[in-house]
Short mmCIF file of C-alpha atoms in Angstrom, two decimals:
data_model
loop_
_atom_site.label_atom_id
_atom_site.label_comp_id
_atom_site.label_asym_id
_atom_site.label_seq_id
_atom_site.Cartn_x
_atom_site.Cartn_y
_atom_site.Cartn_z
CA MET A 21 0.00 0.00 0.00
CA ARG A 22 1.38 3.37 -0.99
CA ILE A 23 1.07 6.20 1.52
CA ALA A 24 1.86 9.90 1.36
CA LEU A 25 2.74 12.37 4.12
CA LEU A 26 2.19 16.08 3.79
CA GLN A 27 5.07 17.87 5.51
CA GLY A 28 3.43 21.24 5.94
CA PRO A 29 1.63 23.48 5.48
CA ALA A 30 4.20 25.98 6.65
CA LEU A 31 1.56 28.51 7.65
CA THR A 32 -2.06 28.02 8.52
CA PRO A 33 -3.42 31.52 9.03
CA ASP A 34 -6.90 30.04 8.87
CA PRO A 35 -8.62 26.72 8.17
CA GLU A 36 -9.37 27.73 4.56
CA ALA A 37 -5.66 27.96 3.77
CA ALA A 38 -5.07 24.67 5.56
CA LEU A 39 -7.87 22.92 3.69
CA ALA A 40 -6.51 24.24 0.40
CA ALA A 41 -3.09 22.79 1.28
CA VAL A 42 -4.63 19.45 2.21
CA ALA A 43 -6.64 19.38 -1.04
CA ASP A 44 -3.56 20.21 -3.07
CA ALA A 45 -1.58 17.48 -1.32
CA ALA A 46 -4.43 15.00 -1.77
CA GLY A 47 -4.37 15.63 -5.51
CA ARG A 48 -0.62 15.05 -5.71
CA ALA A 49 -0.79 12.01 -3.40
CA ALA A 50 -3.55 10.45 -5.50
CA ALA A 51 -1.59 11.13 -8.68
CA ALA A 52 1.34 9.30 -7.08
CA GLY A 53 -0.90 6.32 -6.35
CA ALA A 54 -1.28 6.79 -2.60
CA ARG A 55 -4.17 5.12 -0.75
CA LEU A 56 -3.71 7.23 2.41
CA LEU A 57 -2.55 10.80 3.01
CA VAL A 58 -1.28 11.68 6.49
CA THR A 59 -1.12 15.36 7.45
CA PRO A 60 0.57 16.91 10.51
CA GLU A 61 -0.78 17.42 14.02
CA MET A 62 -3.60 20.00 14.03
CA SER A 63 -3.20 20.32 10.29
CA LEU A 64 -6.59 21.96 9.75
CA THR A 65 -6.24 24.78 12.25
CA GLY A 66 -2.60 25.25 13.22
CA TYR A 67 -1.15 23.99 16.48
CA ALA A 68 0.61 26.72 18.46
CA ILE A 69 -2.24 29.18 18.00
CA GLY A 70 -3.18 29.69 21.65
CA ALA A 71 -5.92 28.14 23.76
CA ASP A 72 -8.49 30.82 22.88
CA ARG A 73 -8.10 30.29 19.14
CA VAL A 74 -8.18 26.50 19.66
CA ALA A 75 -11.49 26.86 21.51
CA GLU A 76 -12.89 29.08 18.73
CA LEU A 77 -12.00 26.55 16.04
CA ALA A 78 -12.96 23.40 17.96
CA GLU A 79 -15.88 21.49 16.52
CA PRO A 80 -17.74 18.26 17.28
CA GLU A 81 -16.36 15.08 15.82
CA HIS A 82 -18.63 15.37 12.82
CA GLY A 83 -18.35 19.04 12.01
CA PRO A 84 -17.78 21.39 9.11
CA LEU A 85 -13.99 20.90 8.94
CA THR A 86 -14.12 17.12 8.83
CA ASP A 87 -16.97 17.31 6.30
CA ARG A 88 -14.64 19.32 4.08
CA VAL A 89 -11.93 16.68 4.55
CA ALA A 90 -14.44 13.98 3.60
CA ALA A 91 -15.21 15.89 0.41
CA ILE A 92 -11.49 16.17 -0.43
CA ALA A 93 -11.03 12.43 0.24
CA ALA A 94 -13.96 11.62 -2.04
CA GLU A 95 -12.76 13.96 -4.79
CA HIS A 96 -9.27 12.48 -4.89
CA GLY A 97 -10.16 8.91 -4.03
CA LEU A 98 -7.98 8.26 -0.99
CA ALA A 99 -8.20 8.22 2.81
CA ILE A 100 -7.00 11.28 4.73
CA ALA A 101 -5.74 11.65 8.31
CA ALA A 102 -6.21 15.23 9.47
CA GLY A 103 -5.72 16.99 12.80
CA LEU A 104 -8.03 19.42 14.54
CA PRO A 105 -9.41 20.35 17.98
CA VAL A 106 -12.49 18.24 18.71
CA ARG A 107 -14.93 19.23 21.43
CA GLY A 108 -16.35 16.32 23.44
CA ALA A 109 -18.03 15.80 26.79
CA ALA A 110 -14.74 16.09 28.73
CA GLY A 111 -13.45 19.13 26.85
CA ILE A 112 -11.41 19.85 23.73
CA ALA A 113 -8.99 17.14 22.60
CA ASN A 114 -6.04 17.34 20.22
CA THR A 115 -7.50 14.91 17.69
CA VAL A 116 -6.69 13.11 14.47
CA VAL A 117 -9.63 11.99 12.36
CA VAL A 118 -9.19 9.51 9.51
CA ILE A 119 -11.81 9.60 6.75
CA ASP A 120 -11.98 7.26 3.78
CA ARG A 121 -12.83 8.16 0.19
CA ASP A 122 -16.35 6.77 0.62
CA GLY A 123 -16.99 9.00 3.62
CA THR A 124 -16.40 6.30 6.24
CA ARG A 125 -14.98 7.71 9.45
CA LEU A 126 -12.21 5.16 9.93
CA ALA A 127 -10.83 6.46 13.23
CA SER A 128 -10.80 9.30 15.70
CA TYR A 129 -7.88 9.44 18.11
CA ALA A 130 -7.33 11.95 20.91
CA LYS A 131 -3.72 12.65 21.95
CA ALA A 132 -3.12 10.84 25.24
CA HIS A 133 0.27 12.28 26.27
CA LEU A 134 -0.03 16.06 26.42
CA TYR A 135 3.12 18.06 25.77
CA GLY A 136 4.06 21.21 27.64
CA ASP A 137 1.97 24.37 27.93
CA VAL A 138 0.92 24.28 24.28
CA ASP A 139 -1.12 21.15 24.96
CA HIS A 140 -1.95 21.51 28.64
CA ASP A 141 -3.37 25.02 28.19
CA ALA A 142 -5.69 24.00 25.38
CA PHE A 143 -6.60 20.32 25.63
CA VAL A 144 -7.83 17.49 27.78
CA PRO A 145 -5.91 14.23 27.26
CA GLY A 146 -7.40 11.26 25.42
CA ASP A 147 -8.17 8.18 27.46
CA VAL A 148 -7.82 5.44 24.86
CA GLY A 149 -4.33 4.11 24.17
CA VAL A 150 -4.85 2.07 21.02
CA VAL A 151 -7.07 3.26 18.16
CA GLN A 152 -6.88 1.20 14.95
CA PHE A 153 -8.59 0.81 11.60
CA GLU A 154 -8.16 -1.47 8.64
CA LEU A 155 -7.26 -0.20 5.19
CA ASP A 156 -6.87 -2.60 2.27
CA GLY A 157 -6.23 -5.40 4.74
CA LEU A 158 -3.54 -3.52 6.68
CA VAL A 159 -4.06 -2.77 10.38
CA VAL A 160 -3.30 0.92 10.87
CA GLY A 161 -2.94 2.68 14.23
CA VAL A 162 -2.78 6.36 15.17
CA LEU A 163 -0.69 8.25 17.72
CA ILE A 164 0.06 11.97 17.89
CA CYS A 165 3.46 13.62 18.38
CA TYR A 166 4.60 13.27 22.03
CA ASP A 167 2.72 9.94 22.31
CA VAL A 168 5.38 8.26 20.16
CA GLU A 169 8.16 9.21 22.59
CA PHE A 170 6.70 6.59 24.95
CA PRO A 171 7.83 3.15 23.84
CA GLU A 172 4.98 1.57 25.80
CA ALA A 173 2.41 3.37 23.64
CA VAL A 174 3.90 1.93 20.46
CA ARG A 175 4.39 -1.49 22.05
CA ALA A 176 0.69 -1.55 22.99
CA HIS A 177 -0.08 -0.97 19.31
CA ALA A 178 2.25 -3.73 18.15
CA LEU A 179 0.80 -6.20 20.65
CA ALA A 180 -2.70 -5.22 19.50
CA GLY A 181 -1.78 -6.02 15.90
CA THR A 182 -0.95 -2.61 14.43
CA GLU A 183 1.16 -3.01 11.29
CA LEU A 184 1.43 0.63 10.24
CA LEU A 185 1.46 3.39 12.84
CA VAL A 186 0.68 6.88 11.52
CA VAL A 187 1.91 9.73 13.71
CA PRO A 188 0.91 13.28 12.83
CA THR A 189 3.29 15.54 14.74
CA GLY A 190 4.43 19.07 15.45
CA LEU A 191 8.10 18.50 16.33
CA MET A 192 10.18 21.61 16.82
CA ASP A 193 13.82 22.57 17.31
CA PRO A 194 15.84 21.49 19.30
CA TYR A 195 14.10 18.11 19.48
CA GLY A 196 15.03 16.81 16.03
CA HIS A 197 16.48 13.65 17.54
CA VAL A 198 12.94 12.53 18.38
CA GLY A 199 12.21 12.24 14.66
CA THR A 200 15.52 10.74 13.64
CA VAL A 201 16.35 8.56 16.65
CA LEU A 202 13.23 7.73 18.67
CA VAL A 203 10.91 7.18 15.71
CA SER A 204 13.42 4.85 14.04
CA ALA A 205 13.86 2.96 17.31
CA ARG A 206 10.09 2.50 17.65
CA ALA A 207 9.74 0.86 14.23
CA TYR A 208 12.53 -1.62 14.91
CA GLU A 209 11.93 -2.45 18.56
CA SER A 210 8.17 -2.96 18.04
CA GLN A 211 8.40 -4.35 14.50
CA LEU A 212 5.94 -2.17 12.62
CA PHE A 213 5.99 0.57 9.99
CA VAL A 214 5.95 4.11 11.38
CA ALA A 215 4.85 7.10 9.27
CA TYR A 216 5.74 10.35 11.03
CA ALA A 217 4.30 13.50 9.42
CA ASN A 218 5.70 16.73 10.79
CA ARG A 219 4.86 20.39 10.30
CA THR A 220 7.43 22.77 8.86
CA GLY A 221 8.11 26.48 9.00
CA SER A 222 7.43 28.46 12.16
CA GLU A 223 4.36 29.19 14.26
CA GLY A 224 4.35 31.35 17.37
CA GLU A 225 7.58 30.58 19.20
CA PHE A 226 8.04 27.18 17.54
CA VAL A 227 10.31 26.42 14.61
CA TYR A 228 9.26 23.03 13.28
CA CYS A 229 12.08 20.81 12.14
CA GLY A 230 10.52 18.70 9.38
CA ALA A 231 12.31 15.37 8.79
CA SER A 232 9.01 13.54 8.28
CA CYS A 233 9.71 9.89 7.58
CA VAL A 234 8.48 6.40 6.89
CA ILE A 235 10.50 3.74 8.73
CA ALA A 236 10.27 0.02 7.99
CA PRO A 237 10.23 -2.57 10.79
CA ASP A 238 13.79 -3.62 9.92
CA GLY A 239 14.90 -0.07 10.68
CA THR A 240 15.27 1.02 7.05
CA GLU A 241 14.34 4.64 6.28
CA LEU A 242 11.94 4.22 3.37
CA ALA A 243 11.62 7.99 3.10
CA ARG A 244 12.98 10.99 4.98
CA ALA A 245 12.09 14.61 4.24
CA GLY A 246 14.29 17.67 4.66
CA ARG A 247 13.19 20.77 6.61
CA GLY A 248 10.96 22.37 3.98
CA GLU A 249 7.52 21.62 2.54
CA GLU A 250 7.41 18.21 0.93
CA LEU A 251 5.08 15.40 -0.06
CA VAL A 252 6.70 12.19 1.16
CA VAL A 253 5.66 8.99 -0.63
CA ALA A 254 6.53 5.42 0.41
CA ASP A 255 5.29 1.87 -0.02
CA VAL A 256 4.25 -0.11 3.03
CA ASP A 257 4.63 -3.75 2.06
CA PRO A 258 3.17 -6.43 4.37
CA ALA A 259 5.75 -8.90 3.01
CA VAL A 260 8.53 -6.69 4.37
CA LEU A 261 6.83 -6.76 7.76
CA THR A 262 6.52 -10.54 7.73
CA ALA A 263 10.15 -10.99 6.70
CA SER A 264 11.38 -8.54 9.33
CA ARG A 265 9.39 -10.13 12.14
CA ARG A 266 10.81 -13.53 11.22
CA VAL A 267 14.38 -12.26 11.85
CA ASN A 268 13.70 -9.68 14.54
CA THR A 269 11.76 -11.59 17.16
CA HIS A 270 11.46 -8.82 19.74
CA LEU A 271 7.71 -9.16 20.22
CA ALA A 272 8.04 -12.85 21.10
CA ASP A 273 11.23 -12.37 23.13
CA ARG A 274 9.76 -9.91 25.64
CA ARG A 275 9.79 -10.98 29.29
CA PRO A 276 6.95 -8.93 30.78
CA GLU A 277 7.27 -10.52 34.21
CA LEU A 278 10.73 -8.94 34.57
CA TYR A 279 9.53 -5.40 33.90
CA LEU A 280 7.42 -5.22 37.04
CA PRO A 281 8.57 -3.31 40.14
CA GLU A 282 8.20 -6.53 42.17
CA ASN A 283 11.06 -8.13 40.27
CA ARG A 284 14.15 -6.38 41.52
CA ALA A 285 17.33 -7.66 43.02
CA MET B 10 32.08 10.41 37.82
CA ARG B 11 34.41 9.49 35.01
CA ILE B 12 33.92 6.11 33.38
CA ALA B 13 35.82 4.18 30.74
CA LEU B 14 34.69 1.54 28.25
CA LEU B 15 37.02 -1.00 26.74
CA GLN B 16 36.00 -1.59 23.14
CA GLY B 17 37.77 -4.87 22.61
CA PRO B 18 39.67 -7.04 22.91
CA ALA B 19 39.51 -7.97 19.25
CA LEU B 20 40.52 -11.55 19.94
CA THR B 21 40.26 -13.61 23.10
CA PRO B 22 41.94 -16.91 22.25
CA ASP B 23 41.99 -17.69 25.95
CA PRO B 24 41.17 -16.03 29.29
CA GLU B 25 44.83 -15.13 29.89
CA ALA B 26 44.87 -12.90 26.81
CA ALA B 27 41.54 -11.40 27.83
CA LEU B 28 42.71 -10.72 31.39
CA ALA B 29 45.84 -9.07 30.05
CA ALA B 30 43.69 -6.81 27.86
CA VAL B 31 41.46 -5.94 30.82
CA ALA B 32 44.50 -5.18 33.00
CA ASP B 33 46.00 -2.99 30.30
CA ALA B 34 42.72 -1.12 29.87
CA ALA B 35 42.34 -0.76 33.64
CA GLY B 36 45.75 0.90 33.80
CA ARG B 37 44.86 3.36 31.06
CA ALA B 38 41.40 4.00 32.48
CA ALA B 39 42.85 4.71 35.93
CA ALA B 40 45.45 7.04 34.43
CA ALA B 41 42.58 8.90 32.75
CA GLY B 42 40.85 9.28 36.11
CA ALA B 43 38.08 6.72 35.62
CA ARG B 44 36.23 5.29 38.63
CA LEU B 45 34.66 2.43 36.63
CA LEU B 46 35.83 0.38 33.65
CA VAL B 47 33.16 -1.42 31.61
CA THR B 48 34.29 -4.26 29.34
CA PRO B 49 32.24 -6.05 26.63
CA GLU B 50 29.88 -9.01 26.94
CA MET B 51 31.79 -12.18 27.89
CA SER B 52 34.98 -10.13 27.94
CA LEU B 53 36.95 -12.71 29.94
CA THR B 54 36.30 -15.73 27.74
CA GLY B 55 35.04 -14.64 24.34
CA TYR B 56 31.39 -14.81 23.34
CA ALA B 57 30.85 -16.78 20.09
CA ILE B 58 33.08 -19.62 21.20
CA GLY B 59 30.54 -22.45 21.14
CA ALA B 60 28.51 -24.00 23.94
CA ASP B 61 31.17 -26.63 24.74
CA ARG B 62 33.88 -24.06 25.26
CA VAL B 63 31.48 -21.91 27.31
CA ALA B 64 30.81 -24.89 29.58
CA GLU B 65 34.54 -25.57 29.95
CA LEU B 66 35.24 -21.98 30.98
CA ALA B 67 32.20 -21.47 33.20
CA GLU B 68 32.96 -20.98 36.87
CA PRO B 69 30.98 -20.26 40.04
CA GLU B 70 30.22 -16.66 40.86
CA HIS B 71 33.29 -16.41 43.03
CA GLY B 72 35.84 -18.21 40.91
CA PRO B 73 39.39 -17.87 39.60
CA LEU B 74 38.52 -15.47 36.76
CA THR B 75 36.64 -13.01 38.94
CA ASP B 76 39.39 -13.27 41.57
CA ARG B 77 41.81 -12.14 38.88
CA VAL B 78 39.51 -9.24 38.00
CA ALA B 79 39.36 -8.28 41.68
CA ALA B 80 43.15 -8.20 41.75
CA ILE B 81 43.25 -5.96 38.66
CA ALA B 82 40.63 -3.64 40.20
CA ALA B 83 42.67 -3.42 43.39
CA GLU B 84 45.92 -2.81 41.54
CA HIS B 85 44.55 0.06 39.47
CA GLY B 86 42.12 1.45 42.03
CA LEU B 87 38.84 1.37 40.13
CA ALA B 88 35.72 -0.80 39.75
CA ILE B 89 35.53 -3.21 36.81
CA ALA B 90 32.52 -4.74 35.05
CA ALA B 91 33.56 -7.96 33.31
CA GLY B 92 31.64 -10.66 31.45
CA LEU B 93 31.94 -14.42 31.80
CA PRO B 94 29.87 -17.62 31.93
CA VAL B 95 28.76 -18.26 35.50
CA ARG B 96 27.50 -21.67 36.59
CA GLY B 97 24.58 -21.62 39.02
CA ALA B 98 21.86 -23.98 40.18
CA ALA B 99 19.77 -23.50 37.02
CA GLY B 100 22.68 -23.79 34.58
CA ILE B 101 25.23 -21.48 32.98
CA ALA B 102 24.26 -17.81 32.63
CA ASN B 103 25.76 -15.09 30.43
CA THR B 104 26.86 -12.90 33.32
CA VAL B 105 28.41 -9.54 34.11
CA VAL B 106 30.13 -9.21 37.47
CA VAL B 107 31.10 -5.81 38.88
CA ILE B 108 33.92 -5.74 41.39
CA ASP B 109 35.15 -2.69 43.25
CA ARG B 110 38.77 -1.78 44.00
CA ASP B 111 38.38 -2.94 47.60
CA GLY B 112 37.22 -6.38 46.48
CA THR B 113 33.50 -5.74 47.07
CA ARG B 114 31.31 -7.66 44.64
CA LEU B 115 29.02 -4.80 43.67
CA ALA B 116 26.73 -6.71 41.33
CA SER B 117 26.19 -9.90 39.40
CA TYR B 118 23.69 -9.75 36.53
CA ALA B 119 22.59 -12.64 34.29
CA LYS B 120 21.39 -11.75 30.77
CA ALA B 121 17.61 -12.06 30.77
CA HIS B 122 16.84 -11.77 27.04
CA LEU B 123 18.77 -14.47 25.21
CA TYR B 124 19.74 -13.74 21.61
CA GLY B 125 19.69 -16.34 18.84
CA ASP B 126 21.52 -19.66 18.83
CA VAL B 127 24.71 -18.18 20.30
CA ASP B 128 22.88 -17.57 23.58
CA HIS B 129 20.20 -20.25 23.51
CA ASP B 130 22.70 -23.04 22.85
CA ALA B 131 24.94 -22.07 25.75
CA PHE B 132 22.97 -20.28 28.45
CA VAL B 133 19.94 -20.26 30.70
CA PRO B 134 18.26 -16.84 30.94
CA GLY B 135 18.51 -14.69 34.04
CA ASP B 136 15.35 -14.17 36.05
CA VAL B 137 15.98 -10.79 37.65
CA GLY B 138 15.16 -7.70 35.59
CA VAL B 139 16.79 -4.93 37.60
CA VAL B 140 20.21 -5.33 39.21
CA GLN B 141 21.74 -2.14 40.65
CA PHE B 142 24.63 -0.95 42.77
CA GLU B 143 25.80 2.38 44.10
CA LEU B 144 29.13 3.89 43.19
CA ASP B 145 30.20 7.24 44.62
CA GLY B 146 26.55 8.08 45.23
CA LEU B 147 25.41 7.22 41.69
CA VAL B 148 22.87 4.42 41.17
CA VAL B 149 24.26 2.17 38.46
CA GLY B 150 22.34 -0.63 36.69
CA VAL B 151 23.48 -3.45 34.44
CA LEU B 152 21.96 -4.97 31.29
CA ILE B 153 23.64 -7.10 28.64
CA CYS B 154 23.44 -6.67 24.85
CA TYR B 155 20.00 -7.81 23.55
CA ASP B 156 18.39 -6.78 26.86
CA VAL B 157 18.74 -3.11 25.91
CA GLU B 158 16.70 -3.59 22.74
CA PHE B 159 13.66 -3.94 25.00
CA PRO B 160 12.53 -0.48 26.10
CA GLU B 161 10.64 -2.02 29.01
CA ALA B 162 13.87 -3.38 30.48
CA VAL B 163 15.44 0.08 30.52
CA ARG B 164 12.23 1.70 31.72
CA ALA B 165 12.15 -0.71 34.66
CA HIS B 166 15.65 0.51 35.55
CA ALA B 167 14.69 4.17 35.30
CA LEU B 168 11.61 3.66 37.46
CA ALA B 169 13.77 1.79 40.00
CA GLY B 170 16.14 4.77 40.21
CA THR B 171 18.98 3.76 37.90
CA GLU B 172 20.95 6.85 36.84
CA LEU B 173 23.69 5.18 34.80
CA LEU B 174 23.00 1.98 32.89
CA VAL B 175 26.09 0.01 31.84
CA VAL B 176 25.54 -2.39 28.95
CA PRO B 177 28.34 -4.77 27.96
CA THR B 178 27.48 -6.02 24.49
CA GLY B 179 28.53 -8.12 21.51
CA LEU B 180 26.79 -6.29 18.67
CA MET B 181 27.61 -7.49 15.17
CA ASP B 182 26.99 -6.48 11.58
CA PRO B 183 24.39 -5.79 10.20
CA TYR B 184 22.79 -4.60 13.44
CA GLY B 185 24.78 -1.38 13.88
CA HIS B 186 21.56 0.64 14.19
CA VAL B 187 21.00 -0.95 17.60
CA GLY B 188 24.06 0.88 18.91
CA THR B 189 23.46 4.16 17.14
CA VAL B 190 19.65 4.39 17.19
CA LEU B 191 18.15 2.18 19.92
CA VAL B 192 20.75 2.93 22.58
CA SER B 193 20.42 6.67 22.01
CA ALA B 194 16.63 6.37 22.18
CA ARG B 195 16.85 4.51 25.50
CA ALA B 196 18.88 7.25 27.19
CA TYR B 197 16.46 9.98 26.13
CA GLU B 198 13.12 8.21 26.55
CA SER B 199 14.03 6.84 29.99
CA GLN B 200 16.18 9.79 31.10
CA LEU B 201 19.36 8.10 32.23
CA PHE B 202 22.97 7.75 31.10
CA VAL B 203 23.71 4.67 29.00
CA ALA B 204 27.24 3.29 28.59
CA TYR B 205 27.32 0.67 25.83
CA ALA B 206 30.59 -1.26 25.57
CA ASN B 207 30.90 -3.38 22.43
CA ARG B 208 33.39 -5.94 21.23
CA THR B 209 35.32 -5.39 18.02
CA GLY B 210 37.05 -7.53 15.43
CA SER B 211 35.62 -10.91 14.44
CA GLU B 212 34.88 -14.13 16.28
CA GLY B 213 33.44 -17.24 14.66
CA GLU B 214 30.89 -16.03 12.12
CA PHE B 215 30.40 -12.67 13.83
CA VAL B 216 31.96 -9.38 12.80
CA TYR B 217 31.47 -6.99 15.72
CA CYS B 218 30.68 -3.42 14.75
CA GLY B 219 32.16 -1.37 17.58
CA ALA B 220 30.54 2.08 18.01
CA SER B 221 30.62 1.81 21.81
CA CYS B 222 29.15 4.94 23.31
CA VAL B 223 28.11 6.93 26.33
CA ILE B 224 24.80 8.76 25.83
CA ALA B 225 23.48 11.47 28.15
CA PRO B 226 19.81 11.61 29.16
CA ASP B 227 19.28 14.64 26.93
CA GLY B 228 20.30 12.50 23.96
CA THR B 229 23.80 13.94 23.62
CA GLU B 230 26.53 11.52 22.54
CA LEU B 231 29.19 12.11 25.19
CA ALA B 232 31.47 9.63 23.43
CA ARG B 233 31.23 7.36 20.40
CA ALA B 234 33.92 4.93 19.28
CA GLY B 235 34.76 3.85 15.75
CA ARG B 236 35.02 0.19 14.68
CA GLY B 237 38.48 -0.59 16.05
CA GLU B 238 39.94 -1.13 19.52
CA GLU B 239 39.50 1.91 21.69
CA LEU B 240 39.28 3.06 25.29
CA VAL B 241 36.25 5.36 25.52
CA VAL B 242 36.23 7.87 28.38
CA ALA B 243 33.32 10.08 29.43
CA ASP B 244 32.06 12.00 32.45
CA VAL B 245 28.71 11.07 33.94
CA ASP B 246 27.51 14.20 35.74
CA PRO B 247 24.48 13.92 38.06
CA ALA B 248 23.80 17.64 37.48
CA VAL B 249 23.28 16.90 33.77
CA LEU B 250 20.77 14.21 34.70
CA THR B 251 18.87 16.54 37.01
CA ALA B 252 18.77 19.30 34.40
CA SER B 253 17.65 16.92 31.67
CA ARG B 254 14.88 15.38 33.77
CA ARG B 255 13.58 18.85 34.57
CA VAL B 256 13.02 19.57 30.85
CA ASN B 257 12.29 16.06 29.60
CA THR B 258 9.50 14.87 31.85
CA HIS B 259 8.89 11.50 30.21
CA LEU B 260 9.05 9.47 33.43
CA ALA B 261 6.31 11.58 35.01
CA ASP B 262 4.25 11.85 31.82
CA ARG B 263 3.77 8.11 31.32
CA ARG B 264 0.18 6.83 31.31
CA PRO B 265 0.61 3.19 32.34
CA GLU B 266 -3.14 2.52 32.42
CA LEU B 267 -3.28 3.13 28.65
CA TYR B 268 -0.61 0.54 27.82
CA LEU B 269 -2.69 -2.40 28.99
CA PRO B 270 -4.48 -4.71 26.55
CA GLU B 271 -7.77 -3.92 28.31
CA ASN B 272 -7.64 -0.34 27.12
CA ARG B 273 -8.36 -0.51 23.42
CA ALA B 274 -10.93 1.21 21.27
#
């Protein structure tokens, strides 16, 4: 299955500009043969826009912004993962919604590990660790940004059967090693594909560092972007996953009983 | 606290050659001001030497080889972590023993995650996840090689208070990314120092890839060796750990309840 990541948009002064960027990327992704387009964290509204602006733009899970995404997905014939603030019973969550080309809402995931003031000021944390959907027979999971820094979160996905983990993110300087080191480690240690779609340019006090990537379970970088705007395209091949898991038997070799506080010398 | 890693010896035709290499390294490490010398996995006997040879060389936890290490530690005035096959009630374990300059046996750790035929043919797995000791006020933990590929094993150390994790290893081609990617990820995601001491040269069918390193909890490479023999020296500063943990709050930001199989969408 071919996937595409939109690294960008650099600036999202308003949702209309963001939707235009997503539509443009969807057209190019479809032309490249992609079945799924992944866009960055809060791709429809901007991320570091302040809690007041987040609250203004927040909508229910089925709202005008996601309806527009559904229309773009239908027009270009692929699934789209897009980020926005979603207002629920507990408050506003930093959310990624995945919508298929036929309008099916494949997944809605709320960021569980909130990062710094930018998240804590604006959002309530999600309370579900593993959200998955199936696309052309592949089990796809969703995490957002800081979530992926926790190996347990990715391990929970692997143990639940996730084969491709898509991670919209807003990674900024000086934390580039998260994208180059931690994300690569996650794919190998938990034996799954990871697609990490970062923002670029600057927003408020953040300078996003790009380096979006698709990492194979054997640790190979299938694609790695630079710092600027880019459409990243890569093929996620289940045969590669099977072959890698045969050699790299980490999931079977775990010893969970030794990771408990009770088991110490 | 200054530490030193012996990347080598390239060849260990017999324990006498290995002990000579450890003694030589201990002299250089002490001259450089090191308080602790870490040597590679199975540094006293060789690693890929076959199960029969392992059984021949195995000794009880207090045996002639570790007595020789104690003498070297006393002569040069520093603690030494050395690897050898230790015979216990359950069988022979791939073990690292740490002995201080005053003869104190600081720790004995048996590899818990066995790797491939080289381990499974020769060893029984250890059954204790977290083994620690204190050295000049620093809490030091021990893992061996494949153990460190499991983020849970390192996390268990961090949650148990380990500040410096020493990891004797025998990492071979084509798995170099374990040393450069996974080990760096461990230090950052679990907020501790990691000292990874690899073998070099070739042994049986293995070509060891070197790249021994000391990684700080902020992800900085304090030291990184090439492929050849080398004595790696680095300073492990508790103030760096405190400063890093203040900014990188991963240990506090975990959400263990979300990593359980029960919590899935």
